[in-house]
Amino acid sequence: YGIVRYDKTVLNPKTKLTPEEKEAAEERRKEIINELMKDGKQLEEIQRVVEAFGSAADKDPISNPLATLLEIAYSDAVVHVPIERAYRLSRYRAGDAAVK
């Protein structure tokens, strides 16, 4: 695999949601729309908010759940690795340290 360098931690929108997360996101989006309608917002403003659902512009943690990723740099590429899978990388690194 080569030598890697940990650069930083990043937050990206989750791509695969569990059924519970999907249901919670739908409920939260309905709540957001109802709040906007109750506040008397114009149709154009509501449409802008609805278009932002699921994108980077959606800052609500329930409507748009985020995944924590580690940004790892190889000599020729930058890769984002989910935190859940980082354990395997740390095992390889610990193995390297034990060999020395």
PDB file of C-alpha atoms in Angstrom:
ATOM      1  CA  TYR A   1       0.000   0.000   0.000  1.00  0.00           C
ATOM      2  CA  GLY A   2       2.873   2.394   0.553  1.00  0.00           C
ATOM      3  CA  ILE A   3       3.607   4.987   3.182  1.00  0.00           C
ATOM      4  CA  VAL A   4       0.699   7.209   4.141  1.00  0.00           C
ATOM      5  CA  ARG A   5       0.386  10.458   6.039  1.00  0.00           C
ATOM      6  CA  TYR A   6      -2.635  11.445   8.115  1.00  0.00           C
ATOM      7  CA  ASP A   7      -3.612  14.982   7.100  1.00  0.00           C
ATOM      8  CA  LYS A   8      -6.849  15.862   8.859  1.00  0.00           C
ATOM      9  CA  THR A   9     -10.340  14.806   9.854  1.00  0.00           C
ATOM     10  CA  VAL A  10     -13.198  15.815   7.549  1.00  0.00           C
ATOM     11  CA  LEU A  11     -16.994  15.652   7.752  1.00  0.00           C
ATOM     12  CA  ASN A  12     -18.920  14.590   4.650  1.00  0.00           C
ATOM     13  CA  PRO A  13     -22.622  13.823   4.218  1.00  0.00           C
ATOM     14  CA  LYS A  14     -23.351  10.127   4.755  1.00  0.00           C
ATOM     15  CA  THR A  15     -24.135   8.270   1.551  1.00  0.00           C
ATOM     16  CA  LYS A  16     -25.697   5.119   3.041  1.00  0.00           C
ATOM     17  CA  LEU A  17     -28.310   5.807   5.696  1.00  0.00           C
ATOM     18  CA  THR A  18     -29.949   3.221   7.919  1.00  0.00           C
ATOM     19  CA  PRO A  19     -33.760   3.018   7.757  1.00  0.00           C
ATOM     20  CA  GLU A  20     -33.956   4.813  11.128  1.00  0.00           C
ATOM     21  CA  GLU A  21     -31.718   7.625   9.866  1.00  0.00           C
ATOM     22  CA  LYS A  22     -33.807   7.956   6.692  1.00  0.00           C
ATOM     23  CA  GLU A  23     -37.008   8.181   8.708  1.00  0.00           C
ATOM     24  CA  ALA A  24     -35.516  10.736  11.115  1.00  0.00           C
ATOM     25  CA  ALA A  25     -34.237  12.833   8.201  1.00  0.00           C
ATOM     26  CA  GLU A  26     -37.661  12.831   6.518  1.00  0.00           C
ATOM     27  CA  GLU A  27     -39.393  13.823   9.762  1.00  0.00           C
ATOM     28  CA  ARG A  28     -36.885  16.622  10.413  1.00  0.00           C
ATOM     29  CA  ARG A  29     -37.256  17.954   6.865  1.00  0.00           C
ATOM     30  CA  LYS A  30     -41.038  18.059   7.287  1.00  0.00           C
ATOM     31  CA  GLU A  31     -40.568  19.942  10.569  1.00  0.00           C
ATOM     32  CA  ILE A  32     -38.257  22.464   8.882  1.00  0.00           C
ATOM     33  CA  ILE A  33     -40.757  23.076   6.065  1.00  0.00           C
ATOM     34  CA  ASN A  34     -43.635  23.456   8.546  1.00  0.00           C
ATOM     35  CA  GLU A  35     -41.618  25.955  10.619  1.00  0.00           C
ATOM     36  CA  LEU A  36     -40.857  28.010   7.508  1.00  0.00           C
ATOM     37  CA  MET A  37     -44.521  28.001   6.490  1.00  0.00           C
ATOM     38  CA  LYS A  38     -45.586  28.984  10.017  1.00  0.00           C
ATOM     39  CA  ASP A  39     -43.103  31.885   9.958  1.00  0.00           C
ATOM     40  CA  GLY A  40     -44.719  33.112   6.729  1.00  0.00           C
ATOM     41  CA  LYS A  41     -41.703  32.625   4.459  1.00  0.00           C
ATOM     42  CA  GLN A  42     -42.153  33.075   0.733  1.00  0.00           C
ATOM     43  CA  LEU A  43     -42.432  30.076  -1.596  1.00  0.00           C
ATOM     44  CA  GLU A  44     -39.060  30.878  -3.220  1.00  0.00           C
ATOM     45  CA  GLU A  45     -37.283  30.789   0.162  1.00  0.00           C
ATOM     46  CA  ILE A  46     -38.886  27.458   1.049  1.00  0.00           C
ATOM     47  CA  GLN A  47     -37.880  26.027  -2.333  1.00  0.00           C
ATOM     48  CA  ARG A  48     -34.261  27.122  -1.776  1.00  0.00           C
ATOM     49  CA  VAL A  49     -34.214  25.340   1.583  1.00  0.00           C
ATOM     50  CA  VAL A  50     -35.785  22.183   0.098  1.00  0.00           C
ATOM     51  CA  GLU A  51     -33.229  22.150  -2.742  1.00  0.00           C
ATOM     52  CA  ALA A  52     -30.415  22.297  -0.161  1.00  0.00           C
ATOM     53  CA  PHE A  53     -31.632  19.154   1.675  1.00  0.00           C
ATOM     54  CA  GLY A  54     -28.930  16.481   1.569  1.00  0.00           C
ATOM     55  CA  SER A  55     -26.239  18.799   0.206  1.00  0.00           C
ATOM     56  CA  ALA A  56     -23.277  20.452   1.910  1.00  0.00           C
ATOM     57  CA  ALA A  57     -25.456  23.542   2.442  1.00  0.00           C
ATOM     58  CA  ASP A  58     -27.783  21.534   4.717  1.00  0.00           C
ATOM     59  CA  LYS A  59     -26.300  22.168   8.178  1.00  0.00           C
ATOM     60  CA  ASP A  60     -28.975  20.318  10.180  1.00  0.00           C
ATOM     61  CA  PRO A  61     -27.372  17.191  11.752  1.00  0.00           C
ATOM     62  CA  ILE A  62     -30.612  15.181  11.662  1.00  0.00           C
ATOM     63  CA  SER A  63     -31.738  16.173   8.179  1.00  0.00           C
ATOM     64  CA  ASN A  64     -28.246  15.640   6.767  1.00  0.00           C
ATOM     65  CA  PRO A  65     -26.234  13.178   8.902  1.00  0.00           C
ATOM     66  CA  LEU A  66     -22.480  13.511   8.533  1.00  0.00           C
ATOM     67  CA  ALA A  67     -19.780  10.850   8.507  1.00  0.00           C
ATOM     68  CA  THR A  68     -16.379  11.440  10.076  1.00  0.00           C
ATOM     69  CA  LEU A  69     -13.569  10.580   7.667  1.00  0.00           C
ATOM     70  CA  LEU A  70      -9.808  10.610   7.975  1.00  0.00           C
ATOM     71  CA  GLU A  71      -7.956  12.293   5.132  1.00  0.00           C
ATOM     72  CA  ILE A  72      -4.889  10.207   4.332  1.00  0.00           C
ATOM     73  CA  ALA A  73      -2.311  11.244   1.753  1.00  0.00           C
ATOM     74  CA  TYR A  74      -0.318   8.785  -0.326  1.00  0.00           C
ATOM     75  CA  SER A  75       2.487   9.952  -2.564  1.00  0.00           C
ATOM     76  CA  ASP A  76       0.123  10.225  -5.539  1.00  0.00           C
ATOM     77  CA  ALA A  77      -3.390  10.555  -4.060  1.00  0.00           C
ATOM     78  CA  VAL A  78      -5.519  11.748  -1.163  1.00  0.00           C
ATOM     79  CA  VAL A  79      -8.013   9.247   0.259  1.00  0.00           C
ATOM     80  CA  HIS A  80     -10.910   9.646   2.707  1.00  0.00           C
ATOM     81  CA  VAL A  81     -11.272   6.650   5.039  1.00  0.00           C
ATOM     82  CA  PRO A  82     -14.291   6.198   7.337  1.00  0.00           C
ATOM     83  CA  ILE A  83     -13.352   6.328  11.003  1.00  0.00           C
ATOM     84  CA  GLU A  84     -14.869   2.844  11.491  1.00  0.00           C
ATOM     85  CA  ARG A  85     -12.299   1.381   9.109  1.00  0.00           C
ATOM     86  CA  ALA A  86      -9.351   3.285  10.508  1.00  0.00           C
ATOM     87  CA  TYR A  87      -8.769   0.526  13.066  1.00  0.00           C
ATOM     88  CA  ARG A  88      -7.320  -1.670  10.332  1.00  0.00           C
ATOM     89  CA  LEU A  89      -4.913   1.078   9.357  1.00  0.00           C
ATOM     90  CA  SER A  90      -3.797   1.529  12.962  1.00  0.00           C
ATOM     91  CA  ARG A  91      -3.178  -2.226  13.235  1.00  0.00           C
ATOM     92  CA  TYR A  92      -0.877  -2.081  10.221  1.00  0.00           C
ATOM     93  CA  ARG A  93       0.917   0.890  11.712  1.00  0.00           C
ATOM     94  CA  ALA A  94       1.282  -0.851  15.100  1.00  0.00           C
ATOM     95  CA  GLY A  95       2.685  -3.884  13.303  1.00  0.00           C
ATOM     96  CA  ASP A  96       5.299  -1.689  11.641  1.00  0.00           C
ATOM     97  CA  ALA A  97       6.323  -0.289  15.018  1.00  0.00           C
ATOM     98  CA  ALA A  98       6.628  -3.765  16.544  1.00  0.00           C
ATOM     99  CA  VAL A  99       8.952  -4.941  13.764  1.00  0.00           C
ATOM    100  CA  LYS A 100      11.451  -2.133  14.353  1.00  0.00           C
TER     101      LYS A 100
END
